[in-house]
mmCIF file of C-alpha atoms and ligand atoms in Angstrom:
data_model
loop_
_atom_site.group_PDB
_atom_site.id
_atom_site.type_symbol
_atom_site.label_atom_id
_atom_site.label_comp_id
_atom_site.label_asym_id
_atom_site.label_seq_id
_atom_site.Cartn_x
_atom_site.Cartn_y
_atom_site.Cartn_z
ATOM 1 C CA UNK A 1 -12.483 6.544 28.464
ATOM 2 C CA UNK A 2 -10.368 6.615 25.785
ATOM 3 C CA UNK A 3 -7.019 6.520 26.094
ATOM 4 C CA UNK A 4 -6.487 9.114 23.239
ATOM 5 C CA UNK A 5 -7.494 12.642 23.077
ATOM 6 C CA UNK A 6 -10.568 13.801 22.313
ATOM 7 C CA UNK A 7 -8.231 16.431 19.176
ATOM 8 C CA UNK A 8 -6.390 12.477 18.448
ATOM 9 C CA UNK A 9 -9.939 11.049 17.800
ATOM 10 C CA UNK A 10 -10.641 13.050 15.786
ATOM 11 C CA UNK A 11 -7.392 12.344 13.191
ATOM 12 C CA UNK A 12 -7.453 8.520 13.839
ATOM 13 C CA UNK A 13 -11.150 8.080 12.116
ATOM 14 C CA UNK A 14 -9.666 11.253 8.959
ATOM 15 C CA UNK A 15 -5.702 10.294 9.244
ATOM 16 C CA UNK A 16 -3.932 11.509 5.975
ATOM 17 C CA UNK A 17 -5.549 10.160 2.302
ATOM 18 C CA UNK A 18 -2.222 10.178 1.107
ATOM 19 C CA UNK A 19 -0.098 8.280 3.751
ATOM 20 C CA UNK A 20 -3.058 5.638 3.870
ATOM 21 C CA UNK A 21 -2.596 5.106 -0.118
ATOM 22 C CA UNK A 22 0.910 5.084 0.233
ATOM 23 C CA UNK A 23 0.087 1.870 2.833
ATOM 24 C CA UNK A 24 -2.369 0.470 0.842
ATOM 25 C CA UNK A 25 0.758 0.700 -1.774
ATOM 26 C CA UNK A 26 2.161 -1.447 -0.064
ATOM 27 C CA UNK A 27 0.490 -3.794 0.499
ATOM 28 C CA UNK A 28 -0.294 -4.546 -2.966
ATOM 29 C CA UNK A 29 3.332 -4.664 -4.105
ATOM 30 C CA UNK A 30 3.439 -7.903 -1.028
ATOM 31 C CA UNK A 31 0.518 -9.409 -3.121
ATOM 32 C CA UNK A 32 1.538 -8.448 -6.822
ATOM 33 C CA UNK A 33 4.837 -7.868 -7.215
ATOM 34 C CA UNK A 34 6.514 -3.902 -6.763
ATOM 35 C CA UNK A 35 7.029 -4.037 -10.409
ATOM 36 C CA UNK A 36 3.130 -5.378 -11.475
ATOM 37 C CA UNK A 37 1.867 -1.707 -8.993
ATOM 38 C CA UNK A 38 2.346 1.684 -10.101
ATOM 39 C CA UNK A 39 1.851 3.884 -7.371
ATOM 40 C CA UNK A 40 1.812 7.608 -8.589
ATOM 41 C CA UNK A 41 -0.182 8.301 -3.947
ATOM 42 C CA UNK A 42 3.277 9.775 -2.247
ATOM 43 C CA UNK A 43 5.349 13.399 -3.078
ATOM 44 C CA UNK A 44 8.376 10.803 -2.187
ATOM 45 C CA UNK A 45 11.092 11.762 -5.192
ATOM 46 C CA UNK A 46 13.020 9.358 -6.722
ATOM 47 C CA UNK A 47 15.145 11.625 -8.080
ATOM 48 C CA UNK A 48 18.293 11.325 -6.287
ATOM 49 C CA UNK A 49 19.796 13.566 -4.040
ATOM 50 C CA UNK A 50 22.983 15.110 -5.414
ATOM 51 C CA UNK A 51 26.201 13.490 -5.462
ATOM 52 C CA UNK A 52 27.811 17.024 -3.639
ATOM 53 C CA UNK A 53 25.797 16.937 -0.505
ATOM 54 C CA UNK A 54 26.679 13.241 0.367
ATOM 55 C CA UNK A 55 29.992 14.285 -0.138
ATOM 56 C CA UNK A 56 29.424 18.035 2.127
ATOM 57 C CA UNK A 57 28.558 15.457 5.007
ATOM 58 C CA UNK A 58 31.467 13.229 4.766
ATOM 59 C CA UNK A 59 33.410 16.330 4.470
ATOM 60 C CA UNK A 60 32.090 17.691 7.720
ATOM 61 C CA UNK A 61 32.473 14.666 9.367
ATOM 62 C CA UNK A 62 35.964 14.252 8.908
ATOM 63 C CA UNK A 63 37.065 18.016 8.666
ATOM 64 C CA UNK A 64 34.664 19.313 11.785
ATOM 65 C CA UNK A 65 35.015 18.625 15.694
ATOM 66 C CA UNK A 66 32.552 15.798 16.331
ATOM 67 C CA UNK A 67 31.467 17.498 19.543
ATOM 68 C CA UNK A 68 30.322 20.636 17.902
ATOM 69 C CA UNK A 69 28.440 18.820 14.731
ATOM 70 C CA UNK A 70 27.031 16.286 16.656
ATOM 71 C CA UNK A 71 26.488 18.731 19.851
ATOM 72 C CA UNK A 72 23.269 21.404 21.009
ATOM 73 C CA UNK A 73 23.678 24.701 19.000
ATOM 74 C CA UNK A 74 21.755 27.768 18.500
ATOM 75 C CA UNK A 75 17.506 26.681 18.663
ATOM 76 C CA UNK A 76 17.274 29.009 15.799
ATOM 77 C CA UNK A 77 20.414 26.733 14.593
ATOM 78 C CA UNK A 78 24.140 27.456 13.699
ATOM 79 C CA UNK A 79 24.620 31.616 13.346
ATOM 80 C CA UNK A 80 26.911 30.335 10.332
ATOM 81 C CA UNK A 81 24.020 27.418 8.257
ATOM 82 C CA UNK A 82 22.035 30.954 8.408
ATOM 83 C CA UNK A 83 23.648 33.437 7.005
ATOM 84 C CA UNK A 84 24.555 31.152 4.073
ATOM 85 C CA UNK A 85 21.788 30.195 3.220
ATOM 86 C CA UNK A 86 21.169 33.902 3.649
ATOM 87 C CA UNK A 87 23.902 34.682 1.405
ATOM 88 C CA UNK A 88 22.268 32.345 -0.821
ATOM 89 C CA UNK A 89 18.600 34.436 -1.022
ATOM 90 C CA UNK A 90 20.236 37.229 -1.390
ATOM 91 C CA UNK A 91 22.485 36.938 -4.224
ATOM 92 C CA UNK A 92 19.333 34.677 -6.284
ATOM 93 C CA UNK A 93 16.554 38.299 -5.379
ATOM 94 C CA UNK A 94 18.853 41.132 -4.621
ATOM 95 C CA UNK A 95 17.987 41.205 -0.969
ATOM 96 C CA UNK A 96 19.148 41.984 2.813
ATOM 97 C CA UNK A 97 19.154 39.789 5.071
ATOM 98 C CA UNK A 98 20.782 37.935 7.927
ATOM 99 C CA UNK A 99 21.325 35.653 10.504
ATOM 100 C CA UNK A 100 18.319 37.017 12.347
ATOM 101 C CA UNK A 101 16.052 36.108 10.148
ATOM 102 C CA UNK A 102 16.356 32.593 9.487
ATOM 103 C CA UNK A 103 15.194 30.162 11.764
ATOM 104 C CA UNK A 104 16.560 27.063 10.605
ATOM 105 C CA UNK A 105 13.509 24.452 11.025
ATOM 106 C CA UNK A 106 12.192 20.361 10.846
ATOM 107 C CA UNK A 107 11.237 20.928 6.838
ATOM 108 C CA UNK A 108 8.723 22.879 5.709
ATOM 109 C CA UNK A 109 6.198 20.836 7.862
ATOM 110 C CA UNK A 110 8.318 22.198 11.051
ATOM 111 C CA UNK A 111 8.510 25.377 10.402
ATOM 112 C CA UNK A 112 4.753 26.600 8.938
ATOM 113 C CA UNK A 113 3.838 24.639 13.144
ATOM 114 C CA UNK A 114 6.222 26.733 14.656
ATOM 115 C CA UNK A 115 5.384 29.351 13.037
ATOM 116 C CA UNK A 116 1.181 29.013 13.127
ATOM 117 C CA UNK A 117 2.140 28.691 16.789
ATOM 118 C CA UNK A 118 4.153 32.095 17.376
ATOM 119 C CA UNK A 119 1.097 33.892 15.826
ATOM 120 C CA UNK A 120 -2.169 31.705 16.380
ATOM 121 C CA UNK A 121 -4.421 32.838 19.390
ATOM 122 C CA UNK A 122 -7.583 29.799 19.193
ATOM 123 C CA UNK A 123 -9.939 31.193 17.324
ATOM 124 C CA UNK A 124 -8.059 32.879 15.075
ATOM 125 C CA UNK A 125 -8.326 32.293 11.447
ATOM 126 C CA UNK A 126 -6.306 31.264 8.458
ATOM 127 C CA UNK A 127 -7.077 31.331 4.743
ATOM 128 C CA UNK A 128 -6.447 28.461 2.603
ATOM 129 C CA UNK A 129 -6.602 28.274 -1.161
ATOM 130 C CA UNK A 130 -8.379 24.889 -2.760
ATOM 131 C CA UNK A 131 -7.075 23.300 -3.870
ATOM 132 C CA UNK A 132 -4.712 22.611 -0.652
ATOM 133 C CA UNK A 133 -1.704 20.182 0.909
ATOM 134 C CA UNK A 134 -4.181 18.604 2.644
ATOM 135 C CA UNK A 135 -1.825 18.717 6.298
ATOM 136 C CA UNK A 136 -2.695 22.694 6.518
ATOM 137 C CA UNK A 137 -6.547 21.592 8.866
ATOM 138 C CA UNK A 138 -4.216 19.674 11.413
ATOM 139 C CA UNK A 139 -1.275 22.253 11.493
ATOM 140 C CA UNK A 140 -3.830 25.306 12.022
ATOM 141 C CA UNK A 141 -5.989 22.839 14.361
ATOM 142 C CA UNK A 142 -2.917 22.303 16.152
ATOM 143 C CA UNK A 143 -2.845 25.773 17.415
ATOM 144 C CA UNK A 144 -7.166 25.529 17.725
ATOM 145 C CA UNK A 145 -6.976 28.739 14.206
ATOM 146 C CA UNK A 146 -9.719 28.299 12.073
ATOM 147 C CA UNK A 147 -9.581 27.426 8.629
ATOM 148 C CA UNK A 148 -11.007 29.430 6.272
ATOM 149 C CA UNK A 149 -11.032 27.627 2.828
ATOM 150 C CA UNK A 150 -11.007 30.362 -0.910
ATOM 151 C CA UNK A 151 -11.550 28.064 -3.905
ATOM 152 C CA UNK A 152 -8.798 29.151 -6.899
ATOM 153 C CA UNK A 153 -9.933 30.119 -9.882
ATOM 154 C CA UNK A 154 -11.365 26.728 -11.602
ATOM 155 C CA UNK A 155 -9.981 27.869 -15.150
ATOM 156 C CA UNK A 156 -6.943 28.968 -13.297
ATOM 157 C CA UNK A 157 -6.026 27.657 -11.076
ATOM 158 C CA UNK A 158 -4.218 30.539 -9.518
ATOM 159 C CA UNK A 159 -6.465 32.884 -6.010
ATOM 160 C CA UNK A 160 -9.517 34.206 -6.817
ATOM 161 C CA UNK A 161 -8.240 37.712 -4.671
ATOM 162 C CA UNK A 162 -11.167 39.452 -4.316
ATOM 163 C CA UNK A 163 -12.691 36.084 -3.423
ATOM 164 C CA UNK A 164 -10.279 36.071 0.126
ATOM 165 C CA UNK A 165 -10.904 39.937 0.590
ATOM 166 C CA UNK A 166 -14.574 38.810 1.250
ATOM 167 C CA UNK A 167 -13.817 35.742 2.840
ATOM 168 C CA UNK A 168 -10.919 38.218 6.154
ATOM 169 C CA UNK A 169 -12.752 38.629 9.060
ATOM 170 C CA UNK A 170 -11.316 40.761 11.882
ATOM 171 C CA UNK A 171 -9.936 37.297 12.970
ATOM 172 C CA UNK A 172 -8.309 36.227 10.443
ATOM 173 C CA UNK A 173 -4.246 36.036 11.563
ATOM 174 C CA UNK A 174 -2.845 34.630 7.910
ATOM 175 C CA UNK A 175 -3.147 33.782 3.999
ATOM 176 C CA UNK A 176 -1.328 30.454 3.854
ATOM 177 C CA UNK A 177 -0.086 29.886 0.167
ATOM 178 C CA UNK A 178 1.642 26.993 -1.332
ATOM 179 C CA UNK A 179 3.506 27.873 -5.370
ATOM 180 C CA UNK A 180 4.758 25.355 -6.870
ATOM 181 C CA UNK A 181 0.874 23.857 -6.469
ATOM 182 C CA UNK A 182 0.953 20.734 -4.465
ATOM 183 C CA UNK A 183 -1.775 19.420 -5.602
ATOM 184 C CA UNK A 184 -2.432 21.367 -9.291
ATOM 185 C CA UNK A 185 1.393 21.956 -10.694
ATOM 186 C CA UNK A 186 0.052 26.127 -10.843
ATOM 187 C CA UNK A 187 2.744 28.872 -10.364
ATOM 188 C CA UNK A 188 0.464 31.598 -9.386
ATOM 189 C CA UNK A 189 1.851 34.294 -11.385
ATOM 190 C CA UNK A 190 3.219 38.081 -9.726
ATOM 191 C CA UNK A 191 0.048 39.896 -10.790
ATOM 192 C CA UNK A 192 -1.908 37.619 -9.216
ATOM 193 C CA UNK A 193 0.103 38.206 -6.254
ATOM 194 C CA UNK A 194 0.348 41.574 -6.725
ATOM 195 C CA UNK A 195 -3.374 41.414 -6.556
ATOM 196 C CA UNK A 196 -3.562 39.853 -3.244
ATOM 197 C CA UNK A 197 -1.192 42.515 -1.523
ATOM 198 C CA UNK A 198 -3.483 45.040 -2.693
ATOM 199 C CA UNK A 199 -6.662 43.411 -0.533
ATOM 200 C CA UNK A 200 -4.641 42.374 2.026
ATOM 201 C CA UNK A 201 -3.353 46.244 2.813
ATOM 202 C CA UNK A 202 -6.951 47.071 2.216
ATOM 203 C CA UNK A 203 -9.029 44.651 4.544
ATOM 204 C CA UNK A 204 -5.849 45.155 7.104
ATOM 205 C CA UNK A 205 -6.613 49.162 6.627
ATOM 206 C CA UNK A 206 -10.473 48.215 6.860
ATOM 207 C CA UNK A 207 -9.921 46.002 10.527
ATOM 208 C CA UNK A 208 -7.050 47.662 11.971
ATOM 209 C CA UNK A 209 -5.437 44.280 11.783
ATOM 210 C CA UNK A 210 -1.934 42.247 10.367
ATOM 211 C CA UNK A 211 -2.912 39.507 8.082
ATOM 212 C CA UNK A 212 0.157 37.296 7.795
ATOM 213 C CA UNK A 213 0.487 35.716 4.243
ATOM 214 C CA UNK A 214 2.543 32.476 4.141
ATOM 215 C CA UNK A 215 3.996 31.054 1.672
ATOM 216 C CA UNK A 216 5.448 27.737 2.105
ATOM 217 C CA UNK A 217 8.299 26.673 -0.711
ATOM 218 C CA UNK A 218 9.085 23.548 -0.519
ATOM 219 C CA UNK A 219 8.870 23.300 -4.891
ATOM 220 C CA UNK A 220 9.810 26.625 -5.234
ATOM 221 C CA UNK A 221 12.795 25.270 -7.444
ATOM 222 C CA UNK A 222 11.438 22.535 -9.361
ATOM 223 C CA UNK A 223 9.881 25.068 -12.477
ATOM 224 C CA UNK A 224 9.188 24.005 -16.146
ATOM 225 C CA UNK A 225 9.221 25.273 -19.156
ATOM 226 C CA UNK A 226 11.503 28.828 -18.492
ATOM 227 C CA UNK A 227 8.287 29.718 -16.231
ATOM 228 C CA UNK A 228 9.721 32.103 -13.457
ATOM 229 C CA UNK A 229 7.864 31.140 -9.716
ATOM 230 C CA UNK A 230 8.023 35.476 -8.185
ATOM 231 C CA UNK A 231 9.891 36.138 -4.895
ATOM 232 C CA UNK A 232 6.954 36.329 -2.386
ATOM 233 C CA UNK A 233 7.778 38.642 0.397
ATOM 234 C CA UNK A 234 9.257 40.998 -2.112
ATOM 235 C CA UNK A 235 5.325 41.383 -3.345
ATOM 236 C CA UNK A 236 3.957 40.795 -0.539
ATOM 237 C CA UNK A 237 5.339 42.627 2.306
ATOM 238 C CA UNK A 238 3.484 41.094 4.740
ATOM 239 C CA UNK A 239 5.338 37.407 4.716
ATOM 240 C CA UNK A 240 7.181 35.095 6.065
ATOM 241 C CA UNK A 241 8.035 32.117 4.187
ATOM 242 C CA UNK A 242 8.358 28.124 4.422
ATOM 243 C CA UNK A 243 11.233 26.558 2.980
ATOM 244 C CA UNK A 244 12.431 22.637 2.604
ATOM 245 C CA UNK A 245 14.666 20.537 0.899
ATOM 246 C CA UNK A 246 12.786 17.720 1.135
ATOM 247 C CA UNK A 247 12.395 17.835 -2.737
ATOM 248 C CA UNK A 248 14.517 20.946 -4.765
ATOM 249 C CA UNK A 249 17.312 18.628 -2.884
ATOM 250 C CA UNK A 250 15.398 15.361 -2.300
ATOM 251 C CA UNK A 251 16.763 15.033 1.036
ATOM 252 C CA UNK A 252 12.797 14.561 2.727
ATOM 253 C CA UNK A 253 14.319 12.344 4.951
ATOM 254 C CA UNK A 254 16.351 13.915 6.841
ATOM 255 C CA UNK A 255 13.441 16.907 8.174
ATOM 256 C CA UNK A 256 15.947 20.122 7.136
ATOM 257 C CA UNK A 257 14.902 23.798 6.324
ATOM 258 C CA UNK A 258 13.411 27.366 7.127
ATOM 259 C CA UNK A 259 11.644 29.921 8.445
ATOM 260 C CA UNK A 260 12.547 33.338 7.103
ATOM 261 C CA UNK A 261 10.630 36.476 8.709
ATOM 262 C CA UNK A 262 11.324 40.133 6.317
ATOM 263 C CA UNK A 263 11.710 43.074 8.846
ATOM 264 C CA UNK A 264 8.451 43.679 6.231
ATOM 265 C CA UNK A 265 6.722 41.880 9.245
ATOM 266 C CA UNK A 266 5.897 43.585 11.576
ATOM 267 C CA UNK A 267 7.353 42.823 15.041
ATOM 268 C CA UNK A 268 9.807 41.272 12.606
ATOM 269 C CA UNK A 269 12.293 40.112 15.629
ATOM 270 C CA UNK A 270 9.682 39.874 17.475
ATOM 271 C CA UNK A 271 7.983 36.629 16.081
ATOM 272 C CA UNK A 272 11.393 35.164 15.183
ATOM 273 C CA UNK A 273 12.383 35.518 18.901
ATOM 274 C CA UNK A 274 9.136 33.637 19.482
ATOM 275 C CA UNK A 275 8.663 31.548 16.306
ATOM 276 C CA UNK A 276 12.942 30.074 18.261
ATOM 277 C CA UNK A 277 11.265 29.147 21.686
ATOM 278 C CA UNK A 278 7.837 27.847 19.671
ATOM 279 C CA UNK A 279 10.957 25.746 17.947
ATOM 280 C CA UNK A 280 12.082 24.427 21.007
ATOM 281 C CA UNK A 281 9.585 23.710 22.650
ATOM 282 C CA UNK A 282 7.438 22.058 20.405
ATOM 283 C CA UNK A 283 9.841 19.682 20.801
ATOM 284 C CA UNK A 284 12.551 20.141 17.869
ATOM 285 C CA UNK A 285 15.092 21.892 19.877
ATOM 286 C CA UNK A 286 17.332 22.653 17.089
ATOM 287 C CA UNK A 287 17.168 21.573 13.447
ATOM 288 C CA UNK A 288 19.386 18.131 12.356
ATOM 289 C CA UNK A 289 23.416 19.641 13.215
ATOM 290 C CA UNK A 290 24.805 17.435 10.919
ATOM 291 C CA UNK A 291 22.918 18.225 7.654
ATOM 292 C CA UNK A 292 22.551 21.644 9.063
ATOM 293 C CA UNK A 293 26.248 21.790 8.445
ATOM 294 C CA UNK A 294 25.925 20.004 5.482
ATOM 295 C CA UNK A 295 23.284 22.076 3.519
ATOM 296 C CA UNK A 296 25.336 25.123 4.197
ATOM 297 C CA UNK A 297 27.957 23.999 2.211
ATOM 298 C CA UNK A 298 26.403 22.818 -0.887
ATOM 299 C CA UNK A 299 22.655 25.312 -1.224
ATOM 300 C CA UNK A 300 23.670 26.141 -4.917
ATOM 301 C CA UNK A 301 23.040 22.624 -5.657
ATOM 302 C CA UNK A 302 19.951 21.466 -7.678
ATOM 303 C CA UNK A 303 18.766 17.560 -8.062
ATOM 304 C CA UNK A 304 17.743 16.984 -11.325
ATOM 305 C CA UNK A 305 14.615 18.921 -12.669
ATOM 306 C CA UNK A 306 14.748 17.239 -16.174
ATOM 307 C CA UNK A 307 14.857 14.084 -14.829
ATOM 308 C CA UNK A 308 10.697 14.794 -13.280
ATOM 309 C CA UNK A 309 9.896 16.768 -17.013
ATOM 310 C CA UNK A 310 10.314 14.414 -18.768
ATOM 311 C CA UNK A 311 7.964 12.463 -16.549
ATOM 312 C CA UNK A 312 5.621 15.650 -16.574
ATOM 313 C CA UNK A 313 5.539 15.689 -20.665
ATOM 314 C CA UNK A 314 5.118 12.145 -21.123
ATOM 315 C CA UNK A 315 2.328 11.676 -17.929
ATOM 316 C CA UNK A 316 0.727 14.827 -19.955
ATOM 317 C CA UNK A 317 1.444 14.000 -23.310
ATOM 318 C CA UNK A 318 -0.117 10.322 -23.095
ATOM 319 C CA UNK A 319 -2.603 11.180 -20.174
ATOM 320 C CA UNK A 320 -4.098 13.894 -22.156
ATOM 321 C CA UNK A 321 -3.651 11.453 -25.839
ATOM 322 C CA UNK A 322 -6.538 9.015 -24.244
ATOM 323 C CA UNK A 323 -8.776 12.079 -23.516
ATOM 324 C CA UNK A 324 -8.451 12.804 -20.584
ATOM 325 C CA UNK A 325 -8.194 16.478 -19.060
ATOM 326 C CA UNK A 326 -5.821 16.851 -17.261
ATOM 327 C CA UNK A 327 -3.950 20.239 -16.119
ATOM 328 C CA UNK A 328 -0.595 21.255 -17.705
ATOM 329 C CA UNK A 329 1.921 21.583 -14.352
ATOM 330 C CA UNK A 330 4.287 24.380 -15.009
ATOM 331 C CA UNK A 331 5.448 23.377 -11.366
ATOM 332 C CA UNK A 332 5.909 20.663 -8.631
ATOM 333 C CA UNK A 333 5.810 17.101 -9.512
ATOM 334 C CA UNK A 334 2.096 16.454 -9.072
ATOM 335 C CA UNK A 335 -0.190 16.242 -12.243
ATOM 336 C CA UNK A 336 -4.491 17.186 -11.401
ATOM 337 C CA UNK A 337 -6.769 14.831 -13.381
ATOM 338 C CA UNK A 338 -10.177 15.856 -13.802
ATOM 339 C CA UNK A 339 -12.269 13.085 -12.525
ATOM 340 C CA UNK A 340 -13.733 11.767 -16.357
ATOM 341 C CA UNK A 341 -17.491 11.453 -14.463
ATOM 342 C CA UNK A 342 -17.187 14.148 -12.126
ATOM 343 C CA UNK A 343 -16.329 11.780 -9.174
ATOM 344 C CA UNK A 344 -12.696 11.559 -7.613
ATOM 345 C CA UNK A 345 -14.043 8.123 -5.832
ATOM 346 C CA UNK A 346 -15.002 5.790 -8.951
ATOM 347 C CA UNK A 347 -11.585 7.536 -10.665
ATOM 348 C CA UNK A 348 -9.952 5.999 -8.053
ATOM 349 C CA UNK A 349 -11.729 2.580 -8.267
ATOM 350 C CA UNK A 350 -11.887 2.372 -11.530
ATOM 351 C CA UNK A 351 -6.655 3.282 -11.478
ATOM 352 C CA UNK A 352 -7.148 0.995 -9.216
ATOM 353 C CA UNK A 353 -8.493 -2.385 -10.301
ATOM 354 C CA UNK A 354 -5.453 -1.637 -13.190
ATOM 355 C CA UNK A 355 -3.196 -1.622 -9.103
ATOM 356 C CA UNK A 356 -2.536 2.086 -10.393
ATOM 357 C CA UNK A 357 -2.966 4.253 -7.506
ATOM 358 C CA UNK A 358 -3.248 7.943 -7.510
ATOM 359 C CA UNK A 359 -4.931 10.366 -4.620
ATOM 360 C CA UNK A 360 -8.459 11.973 -4.973
ATOM 361 C CA UNK A 361 -8.566 15.258 -4.737
ATOM 362 C CA UNK A 362 -11.404 15.650 -2.389
ATOM 363 C CA UNK A 363 -8.887 15.046 0.662
ATOM 364 C CA UNK A 364 -7.467 18.874 -0.906
ATOM 365 C CA UNK A 365 -10.598 20.141 -1.107
ATOM 366 C CA UNK A 366 -11.137 20.090 -5.022
ATOM 367 C CA UNK A 367 -13.582 16.853 -5.564
ATOM 368 C CA UNK A 368 -13.904 16.207 -8.760
ATOM 369 C CA UNK A 369 -9.679 15.855 -9.451
ATOM 370 C CA UNK A 370 -6.983 13.330 -9.033
ATOM 371 C CA UNK A 371 -3.686 14.202 -7.925
ATOM 372 C CA UNK A 372 -1.118 11.766 -9.552
ATOM 373 C CA UNK A 373 2.083 11.988 -8.394
ATOM 374 C CA UNK A 374 4.928 11.518 -10.739
ATOM 375 C CA UNK A 375 8.695 11.664 -9.259
ATOM 376 C CA UNK A 376 9.023 8.086 -9.556
ATOM 377 C CA UNK A 377 10.757 6.323 -12.387
ATOM 378 C CA UNK A 378 10.574 7.097 -16.360
ATOM 379 C CA UNK A 379 9.854 3.590 -17.111
ATOM 380 C CA UNK A 380 7.139 3.041 -14.836
ATOM 381 C CA UNK A 381 5.048 6.238 -16.295
ATOM 382 C CA UNK A 382 5.256 3.728 -18.997
ATOM 383 C CA UNK A 383 4.680 0.573 -18.149
ATOM 384 C CA UNK A 384 0.882 2.436 -16.767
ATOM 385 C CA UNK A 385 0.389 4.464 -19.738
ATOM 386 C CA UNK A 386 -1.270 1.161 -21.646
ATOM 387 C CA UNK A 387 -3.326 0.297 -18.256
ATOM 388 C CA UNK A 388 -4.195 4.321 -17.888
ATOM 389 C CA UNK A 389 -5.183 3.369 -21.685
ATOM 390 C CA UNK A 390 -8.252 0.578 -19.805
ATOM 391 C CA UNK A 391 -8.841 2.653 -17.219
ATOM 392 C CA UNK A 392 -10.148 5.381 -19.655
ATOM 393 C CA UNK A 393 -11.900 2.903 -21.942
ATOM 394 C CA UNK A 394 -13.118 1.759 -18.677
ATOM 395 C CA UNK A 395 -14.699 5.295 -18.293
ATOM 396 C CA UNK A 396 -15.921 5.366 -21.969
ATOM 397 C CA UNK A 397 -12.968 8.750 -22.756
ATOM 398 C CA UNK A 398 -12.673 8.865 -26.505
ATOM 399 C CA UNK A 399 -8.405 9.337 -27.839
ATOM 400 C CA UNK A 400 -7.247 13.066 -28.830
HETATM 401 N N1 PLP B 501 4.237 21.612 2.275
HETATM 402 C C1 PLP B 501 3.799 20.841 1.203
HETATM 403 C C2 PLP B 501 2.410 22.005 0.084
HETATM 404 C C3 PLP B 501 4.104 19.790 1.133
HETATM 405 O O1 PLP B 501 2.759 19.247 -0.057
HETATM 406 C C4 PLP B 501 5.485 19.567 1.652
HETATM 407 C C5 PLP B 501 5.367 17.492 1.301
HETATM 408 O O2 PLP B 501 4.813 17.059 0.853
HETATM 409 C C6 PLP B 501 5.399 20.180 2.890
HETATM 410 C C7 PLP B 501 5.096 21.250 2.851
HETATM 411 C C8 PLP B 501 6.215 19.760 3.629
HETATM 412 O O3 PLP B 501 7.110 19.262 3.119
HETATM 413 P P1 PLP B 501 8.686 19.194 4.291
HETATM 414 O O4 PLP B 501 9.056 17.694 4.287
HETATM 415 O O5 PLP B 501 9.550 19.958 4.288
HETATM 416 O O6 PLP B 501 8.303 19.317 6.324
#
């Protein structure tokens, strides 16, 4: 008999492709030198966190009582931190949230997990829009839910509301959306979101159920060319938001984010209270204390989005010029590129020949594409482009 449970055995066999790629990058760097490996695998921001965040950490340590700063607090997070987050959302989106609508969490991933733990019974269905962040399957599986995949429109990569409607059954508990999207870089339009709401509302009436939309928004602040990222609860009243500062403020290792349960969600108070219990009993207990307090002092800060924009333009234009077909990213920091022969595994190998690491998108439920994370240095993209040219040549692409 194995020490590892049946459920975890499956995960051992199918561990994250993105993480495996990251390890491969380290292996290649040890052999060829870091400067000769072009690792575009992981969404790990290379732009430093704003100095204001570091300063706020120092200020909190200097000004606040040490027992308070490092102690346990309410499992939902410090009330004044949640109040500060609510105020900042209210200012930006014209809403009227209070600290009671918020639970501070260990990143967006944990916020999603405690929400799924709160709402799912075994066998309940959760719709996800392909292409999607591959961990969703694991998060849903953690609570014995069933992942139901609905493909986005293959031309625009916007969700297809009618297709979502067709996938809804009486067991559908939730729909997960992610905009700006990882891996496509697409921002879902207001029109699409309104249409989604119309279809979901109709299905809720038909089945007498509530279908909770879970909006996963770690990339909200990373949008380019003046593209506006719609505020989901204003368009879909039965929605919760999971958010994190991992990307927006380049703080992925700090593990800090929140769950928002607006009052428009049925039984909002109970959902929030259950999510707070889930936060505790899942083992996190509460979000890390020091970074909560520091963040509440710099909610208006942004990382250097311009740096990602420069990378986006360099990579997108560079690859287009070489004849690759790419989705022009409106947000996040990923380029979604079509495999020239339609096989993402081939394309991955063709890139790896030149020590370029990209992620095959079969793992994002969209075979035939790869994801190139451009949260790397501008210099690395510049140095990688001549090798992408060799890949283009090997793949028989013609320059435009
Ligand atoms: N959701 C999406 C779409 C992501 O891309 C990621 C991380 O890459 C996460 C959630 C997890 O973010 P966090 O670090 O906030 O847990």
